[in-house]
Tab-separated table of C-alpha atoms and ligand atoms in Angstrom:
chain	number	residue	atom	x	y	z
A	27	MET	CA	46.902	-43.104	2.505
A	28	SER	CA	46.147	-44.907	-0.712
A	29	GLN	CA	42.965	-46.632	-1.825
A	30	ASN	CA	44.610	-49.935	-0.852
A	31	ASP	CA	45.049	-48.682	2.689
A	32	GLU	CA	41.377	-47.802	2.789
A	33	ASP	CA	40.546	-51.350	1.624
A	34	CYS	CA	42.652	-52.929	4.315
A	35	LEU	CA	41.888	-50.457	7.078
A	36	GLY	CA	38.299	-49.482	6.234
A	37	PRO	CA	36.382	-52.060	8.305
A	38	LEU	CA	38.862	-51.744	11.185
A	39	LEU	CA	38.546	-47.972	11.095
A	40	ARG	CA	34.764	-48.219	11.319
A	41	MET	CA	34.955	-50.596	14.301
A	42	TYR	CA	37.471	-48.334	16.007
A	43	ASP	CA	35.338	-45.247	15.523
A	44	GLU	CA	32.213	-47.041	16.722
A	45	TYR	CA	34.175	-47.878	19.865
A	46	VAL	CA	35.359	-44.275	20.260
A	47	ASP	CA	31.740	-43.137	19.800
A	48	THR	CA	30.833	-44.917	23.050
A	49	TYR	CA	32.844	-42.242	24.879
A	50	ARG	CA	30.819	-39.345	23.446
A	51	LEU	CA	28.958	-37.091	25.844
A	52	SER	CA	25.202	-36.595	25.708
A	53	ASP	CA	25.641	-33.685	23.267
A	54	GLY	CA	27.526	-36.009	20.883
A	55	ALA	CA	30.937	-34.432	21.437
A	56	LEU	CA	33.988	-36.324	22.612
A	57	PRO	CA	35.678	-34.904	25.710
A	58	ARG	CA	38.464	-32.576	24.524
A	59	LEU	CA	41.375	-34.766	25.616
A	60	MET	CA	39.802	-37.750	23.848
A	61	GLN	CA	39.359	-35.651	20.708
A	62	LEU	CA	43.066	-34.891	20.817
A	63	LYS	CA	43.862	-38.606	21.095
A	64	ARG	CA	41.583	-39.412	18.158
A	65	ALA	CA	43.315	-36.735	16.082
A	66	HIS	CA	46.739	-38.053	17.172
A	67	THR	CA	45.716	-41.535	16.021
A	68	GLY	CA	44.823	-40.239	12.560
A	69	PHE	CA	48.225	-38.570	12.224
A	70	VAL	CA	50.032	-41.695	13.433
A	71	VAL	CA	48.264	-43.733	10.735
A	72	LYS	CA	49.325	-41.175	8.098
A	73	ASN	CA	52.904	-41.244	9.361
A	74	ALA	CA	52.934	-45.044	9.317
A	75	ALA	CA	51.700	-44.996	5.707
A	76	ALA	CA	54.475	-42.546	4.761
A	77	ILE	CA	57.059	-44.782	6.462
A	78	ALA	CA	55.675	-47.870	4.705
A	79	ASP	CA	55.944	-46.005	1.354
A	80	GLY	CA	59.439	-44.697	2.016
A	81	GLU	CA	60.769	-48.014	3.248
A	82	GLY	CA	59.098	-50.101	0.538
A	83	PHE	CA	57.128	-52.284	2.940
A	84	ASP	CA	55.529	-55.338	1.371
A	85	PRO	CA	51.691	-55.569	1.574
A	86	LEU	CA	51.771	-57.683	4.738
A	87	GLU	CA	54.159	-55.350	6.567
A	88	ARG	CA	52.084	-52.388	5.441
A	89	GLU	CA	48.781	-53.887	6.585
A	90	CYS	CA	50.204	-54.709	10.021
A	91	ALA	CA	51.913	-51.336	10.436
A	92	LEU	CA	48.761	-49.384	9.575
A	93	ALA	CA	46.467	-51.540	11.689
A	94	ALA	CA	48.827	-51.228	14.662
A	95	ALA	CA	49.069	-47.464	14.126
A	96	LEU	CA	45.266	-47.178	14.203
A	97	LEU	CA	44.918	-49.318	17.330
A	98	HIS	CA	48.042	-48.430	19.317
A	99	ASP	CA	46.323	-46.012	21.712
A	100	THR	CA	42.923	-47.745	21.938
A	101	GLY	CA	43.196	-47.881	25.735
A	102	ARG	CA	43.598	-44.120	26.126
A	103	TYR	CA	39.832	-43.448	26.180
A	104	GLU	CA	39.120	-45.934	28.961
A	105	GLN	CA	42.266	-44.829	30.794
A	106	LEU	CA	41.005	-41.257	30.863
A	107	LYS	CA	37.510	-42.327	31.862
A	108	LEU	CA	38.686	-44.560	34.716
A	109	TYR	CA	41.660	-42.584	36.019
A	110	ASN	CA	41.203	-39.073	34.599
A	111	THR	CA	44.823	-38.983	33.457
A	112	PHE	CA	47.064	-40.089	30.584
A	113	ARG	CA	49.975	-40.565	32.993
A	114	ASP	CA	50.660	-44.284	32.941
A	115	ALA	CA	52.676	-44.110	36.164
A	116	ASP	CA	49.584	-42.846	37.988
A	117	SER	CA	47.145	-45.241	36.342
A	118	ILE	CA	47.831	-48.129	33.979
A	119	ASP	CA	50.309	-48.968	31.205
A	120	HIS	CA	48.255	-47.758	28.239
A	121	ALA	CA	49.989	-50.091	25.771
A	122	VAL	CA	49.119	-53.151	27.856
A	123	PHE	CA	45.603	-51.773	28.233
A	124	SER	CA	45.270	-51.124	24.471
A	125	HIS	CA	46.512	-54.623	23.695
A	126	GLN	CA	44.011	-56.123	26.136
A	127	ILE	CA	41.043	-54.165	24.747
A	128	VAL	CA	41.872	-54.852	21.081
A	129	LYS	CA	42.274	-58.545	21.828
A	130	SER	CA	39.055	-58.820	23.812
A	131	LYS	CA	37.022	-56.946	21.176
A	132	GLY	CA	38.082	-59.441	18.517
A	133	TRP	CA	38.327	-56.719	15.851
A	134	LEU	CA	41.336	-58.207	14.077
A	135	ALA	CA	39.661	-61.595	13.696
A	136	ALA	CA	36.438	-59.901	12.582
A	137	VAL	CA	38.147	-58.099	9.701
A	138	GLY	CA	40.213	-61.139	8.737
A	139	ALA	CA	43.559	-59.501	9.518
A	140	SER	CA	46.430	-61.468	7.950
A	141	ARG	CA	48.693	-61.393	11.018
A	142	PRO	CA	46.730	-60.404	14.130
A	143	GLU	CA	49.535	-61.499	16.444
A	144	SER	CA	51.965	-59.074	14.776
A	145	VAL	CA	49.522	-56.197	15.157
A	146	LEU	CA	48.879	-57.065	18.801
A	147	ALA	CA	52.609	-57.281	19.517
A	148	ALA	CA	53.251	-53.907	17.869
A	149	ILE	CA	50.523	-52.357	20.044
A	150	LEU	CA	51.900	-53.954	23.206
A	151	TYR	CA	55.491	-52.862	22.553
A	152	HIS	CA	54.834	-49.370	21.233
A	153	ASN	CA	55.848	-47.548	24.419
A	154	ARG	CA	58.607	-49.897	25.602
A	155	ARG	CA	62.107	-48.595	25.948
A	156	ASP	CA	63.410	-51.498	23.869
A	157	LEU	CA	61.770	-54.089	21.679
A	158	PRO	CA	62.304	-57.713	22.684
A	159	ASP	CA	64.818	-59.704	20.669
A	160	GLY	CA	63.757	-62.267	18.132
A	161	LEU	CA	60.720	-60.576	16.576
A	162	ASP	CA	59.917	-61.860	13.102
A	163	ARG	CA	60.284	-59.545	10.085
A	164	VAL	CA	56.626	-58.487	9.862
A	165	THR	CA	56.183	-57.880	13.586
A	166	LEU	CA	59.425	-55.925	13.724
A	167	ALA	CA	58.389	-53.719	10.786
A	168	ALA	CA	54.963	-53.025	12.313
A	169	ALA	CA	56.425	-52.320	15.753
A	170	GLN	CA	59.200	-50.025	14.523
A	171	ALA	CA	56.872	-48.176	12.146
A	172	VAL	CA	54.375	-47.467	14.935
A	173	ARG	CA	57.076	-46.344	17.344
A	174	ASP	CA	58.508	-43.935	14.749
A	175	ALA	CA	55.072	-42.754	13.572
A	176	ASP	CA	54.053	-42.081	17.169
A	177	LYS	CA	57.196	-40.050	17.909
A	178	LEU	CA	56.764	-38.041	14.713
A	179	ASP	CA	53.293	-37.042	15.833
A	180	ILE	CA	54.417	-36.308	19.399
A	181	PHE	CA	56.763	-33.747	17.793
A	182	ARG	CA	53.734	-32.111	16.143
A	183	VAL	CA	51.710	-32.194	19.374
A	184	LEU	CA	54.376	-30.425	21.439
A	185	GLN	CA	54.674	-27.661	18.853
A	186	ALA	CA	50.897	-27.202	18.811
A	187	GLU	CA	50.848	-26.957	22.608
A	188	ILE	CA	53.686	-24.461	22.739
A	189	ALA	CA	51.861	-22.338	20.177
A	190	THR	CA	48.678	-22.221	22.268
A	191	VAL	CA	49.986	-22.111	25.861
A	192	ASP	CA	51.362	-18.920	27.386
A	193	TRP	CA	54.349	-20.722	28.859
A	194	ARG	CA	56.267	-17.529	29.706
A	195	LYS	CA	53.505	-16.247	31.966
A	196	ASP	CA	52.724	-19.631	33.461
A	197	SER	CA	56.028	-21.156	34.535
A	198	ARG	CA	54.377	-24.508	35.268
A	199	ALA	CA	52.136	-24.723	32.207
A	200	PHE	CA	53.744	-27.891	30.902
A	201	TRP	CA	53.185	-30.879	33.172
A	202	ASN	CA	54.160	-28.739	36.129
A	203	LEU	CA	57.738	-28.574	34.825
A	204	ALA	CA	59.883	-25.521	35.484
A	205	THR	CA	60.337	-23.407	32.337
A	206	ASP	CA	63.309	-21.407	33.623
A	207	LYS	CA	65.867	-24.158	34.162
A	208	PRO	CA	68.656	-25.380	31.848
A	209	PRO	CA	68.705	-29.024	30.769
A	210	SER	CA	70.087	-31.262	33.504
A	211	ALA	CA	73.566	-32.724	33.123
A	212	GLU	CA	72.185	-36.222	33.582
A	213	VAL	CA	69.748	-35.870	30.676
A	214	VAL	CA	72.399	-34.340	28.404
A	215	ALA	CA	74.915	-37.094	29.257
A	216	CYS	CA	72.402	-39.833	28.422
A	217	ILE	CA	71.444	-38.228	25.106
A	218	GLU	CA	75.065	-37.725	24.069
A	219	ALA	CA	75.817	-41.339	24.984
A	220	ARG	CA	72.798	-42.348	22.867
A	221	SER	CA	71.315	-44.178	25.802
A	222	PRO	CA	67.669	-43.968	26.816
A	223	VAL	CA	66.860	-41.327	29.395
A	224	ASP	CA	65.137	-42.375	32.572
A	225	TYR	CA	61.923	-40.344	32.678
A	226	GLN	CA	62.506	-39.762	36.398
A	227	ALA	CA	65.412	-37.551	35.318
A	228	ILE	CA	63.079	-34.997	33.712
A	229	LYS	CA	63.203	-31.957	35.955
A	230	SER	CA	62.367	-29.124	33.586
A	231	LEU	CA	60.710	-28.279	30.287
A	232	SER	CA	64.228	-28.045	28.796
A	233	ASP	CA	64.835	-31.677	29.767
A	234	PHE	CA	61.548	-32.683	28.184
A	235	VAL	CA	62.338	-30.950	24.899
A	236	MET	CA	65.934	-32.209	24.921
A	237	ILE	CA	64.662	-35.771	25.229
A	238	GLN	CA	62.724	-35.264	22.012
A	239	VAL	CA	65.928	-34.050	20.359
A	240	GLY	CA	67.480	-37.244	21.749
A	241	TRP	CA	64.851	-39.254	19.864
A	242	MET	CA	66.099	-37.613	16.656
A	243	ILE	CA	69.608	-38.850	17.486
A	244	SER	CA	68.880	-42.429	18.458
A	245	GLY	CA	65.130	-42.981	18.606
A	246	LEU	CA	63.939	-42.953	14.992
A	247	TYR	CA	64.518	-46.362	13.473
A	248	TYR	CA	63.773	-45.716	9.820
A	249	ARG	CA	65.610	-43.409	7.466
A	250	THR	CA	62.206	-42.236	6.166
A	251	SER	CA	61.239	-41.193	9.692
A	252	ARG	CA	64.427	-39.138	10.043
A	253	ARG	CA	63.778	-37.566	6.639
A	254	LEU	CA	60.205	-36.646	7.595
A	255	CYS	CA	61.447	-35.227	10.880
A	256	ALA	CA	63.976	-33.047	9.040
A	257	GLU	CA	61.476	-31.940	6.382
A	258	ARG	CA	58.948	-30.919	9.024
A	259	GLY	CA	61.430	-28.689	10.821
A	260	HIS	CA	61.004	-30.340	14.205
A	261	LEU	CA	64.661	-29.932	15.137
A	262	ALA	CA	64.836	-26.254	14.133
A	263	PHE	CA	61.740	-25.582	16.220
A	264	ARG	CA	63.273	-27.256	19.284
A	265	ARG	CA	66.636	-25.550	18.932
A	266	ASP	CA	64.907	-22.174	18.772
A	267	PHE	CA	62.592	-22.991	21.658
A	268	LEU	CA	65.424	-24.344	23.838
A	269	HIS	CA	67.356	-21.128	23.250
A	270	ARG	CA	64.379	-19.253	24.644
A	271	LEU	CA	64.416	-21.466	27.751
A	272	SER	CA	68.131	-21.577	28.438
A	273	ASP	CA	71.538	-20.394	27.211
A	274	ASP	CA	73.266	-23.620	28.203
A	275	PRO	CA	75.847	-24.617	25.538
A	276	ALA	CA	74.598	-28.215	25.731
A	277	VAL	CA	71.572	-27.101	23.697
A	278	ASP	CA	73.570	-26.411	20.545
A	279	ARG	CA	75.852	-29.382	21.129
A	280	VAL	CA	72.932	-31.812	21.255
A	281	CYS	CA	71.017	-30.082	18.456
A	282	ASP	CA	74.129	-30.163	16.221
A	283	LEU	CA	74.422	-33.890	16.834
A	284	ALA	CA	70.750	-34.370	15.906
A	285	GLU	CA	71.230	-32.260	12.782
A	286	SER	CA	74.081	-34.442	11.608
A	287	VAL	CA	72.044	-37.605	12.194
A	288	LEU	CA	68.984	-36.224	10.392
A	289	SER	CA	70.930	-34.816	7.456
A	290	GLU	CA	73.082	-37.869	6.883
A	291	GLY	CA	70.365	-40.395	7.534
A	292	VAL	CA	72.801	-42.184	9.827
A	293	SER	CA	71.271	-45.270	11.412
A	294	PRO	CA	70.738	-45.079	15.138
A	295	LYS	CA	72.492	-47.616	17.307
B	16	FE2	FE1	50.792	-44.610	23.063
């Protein structure tokens, strides 16, 4: 982030962290899962700044993208406290919850944000399958930047988890998903057709990882996001990991498709 980002985000960042501080335990530490969310948020802001740089965002687009990146997961702390899970299906839509909390706290008005409604919309839409039609230029830039920045960090998070979890010994270590199954035909067909995969179709860890490869094919909106993804080796990591899970030929087929998209900077549909 640049000094300008600090100027625009500084007061918002302090309000956000004061809010996060209310979730600290009596010894001053945040619960571990909340710490991970706070760290994720920091990386999403950095990714959004890199996207804004790479795409030549104007100052208004940049301000909205960075503010939305900082605030996009605000509801995660209260979600965990109330429901003890990050699974939206078992609790609450965390984007709706984040939007509601940010709005009710009045942070954006307090810092004199230029376009609070764009930031709020980008928060609300960050986990939707599709963005609504008709968004204005600034809202669209903020929303797409946050969605890409979030995915880029989810790539990092999965790699960190794989590095620390003994997934071979514990066949259900990842979200209770089987680690010894090939990707399902349904998931592969959706990815190859560049259509969104229904999360109900995830039956194995292979499916889960393949869906992330699917994001590289049709889920990263900006060329800069695809470049960052390629530079960070996220596809190579997944290809290697998928080979360890399964010898299904669909793995290389889908990974080859992702490689061509990432290397050519082809726009997703
Ligand atoms: Fe989120």
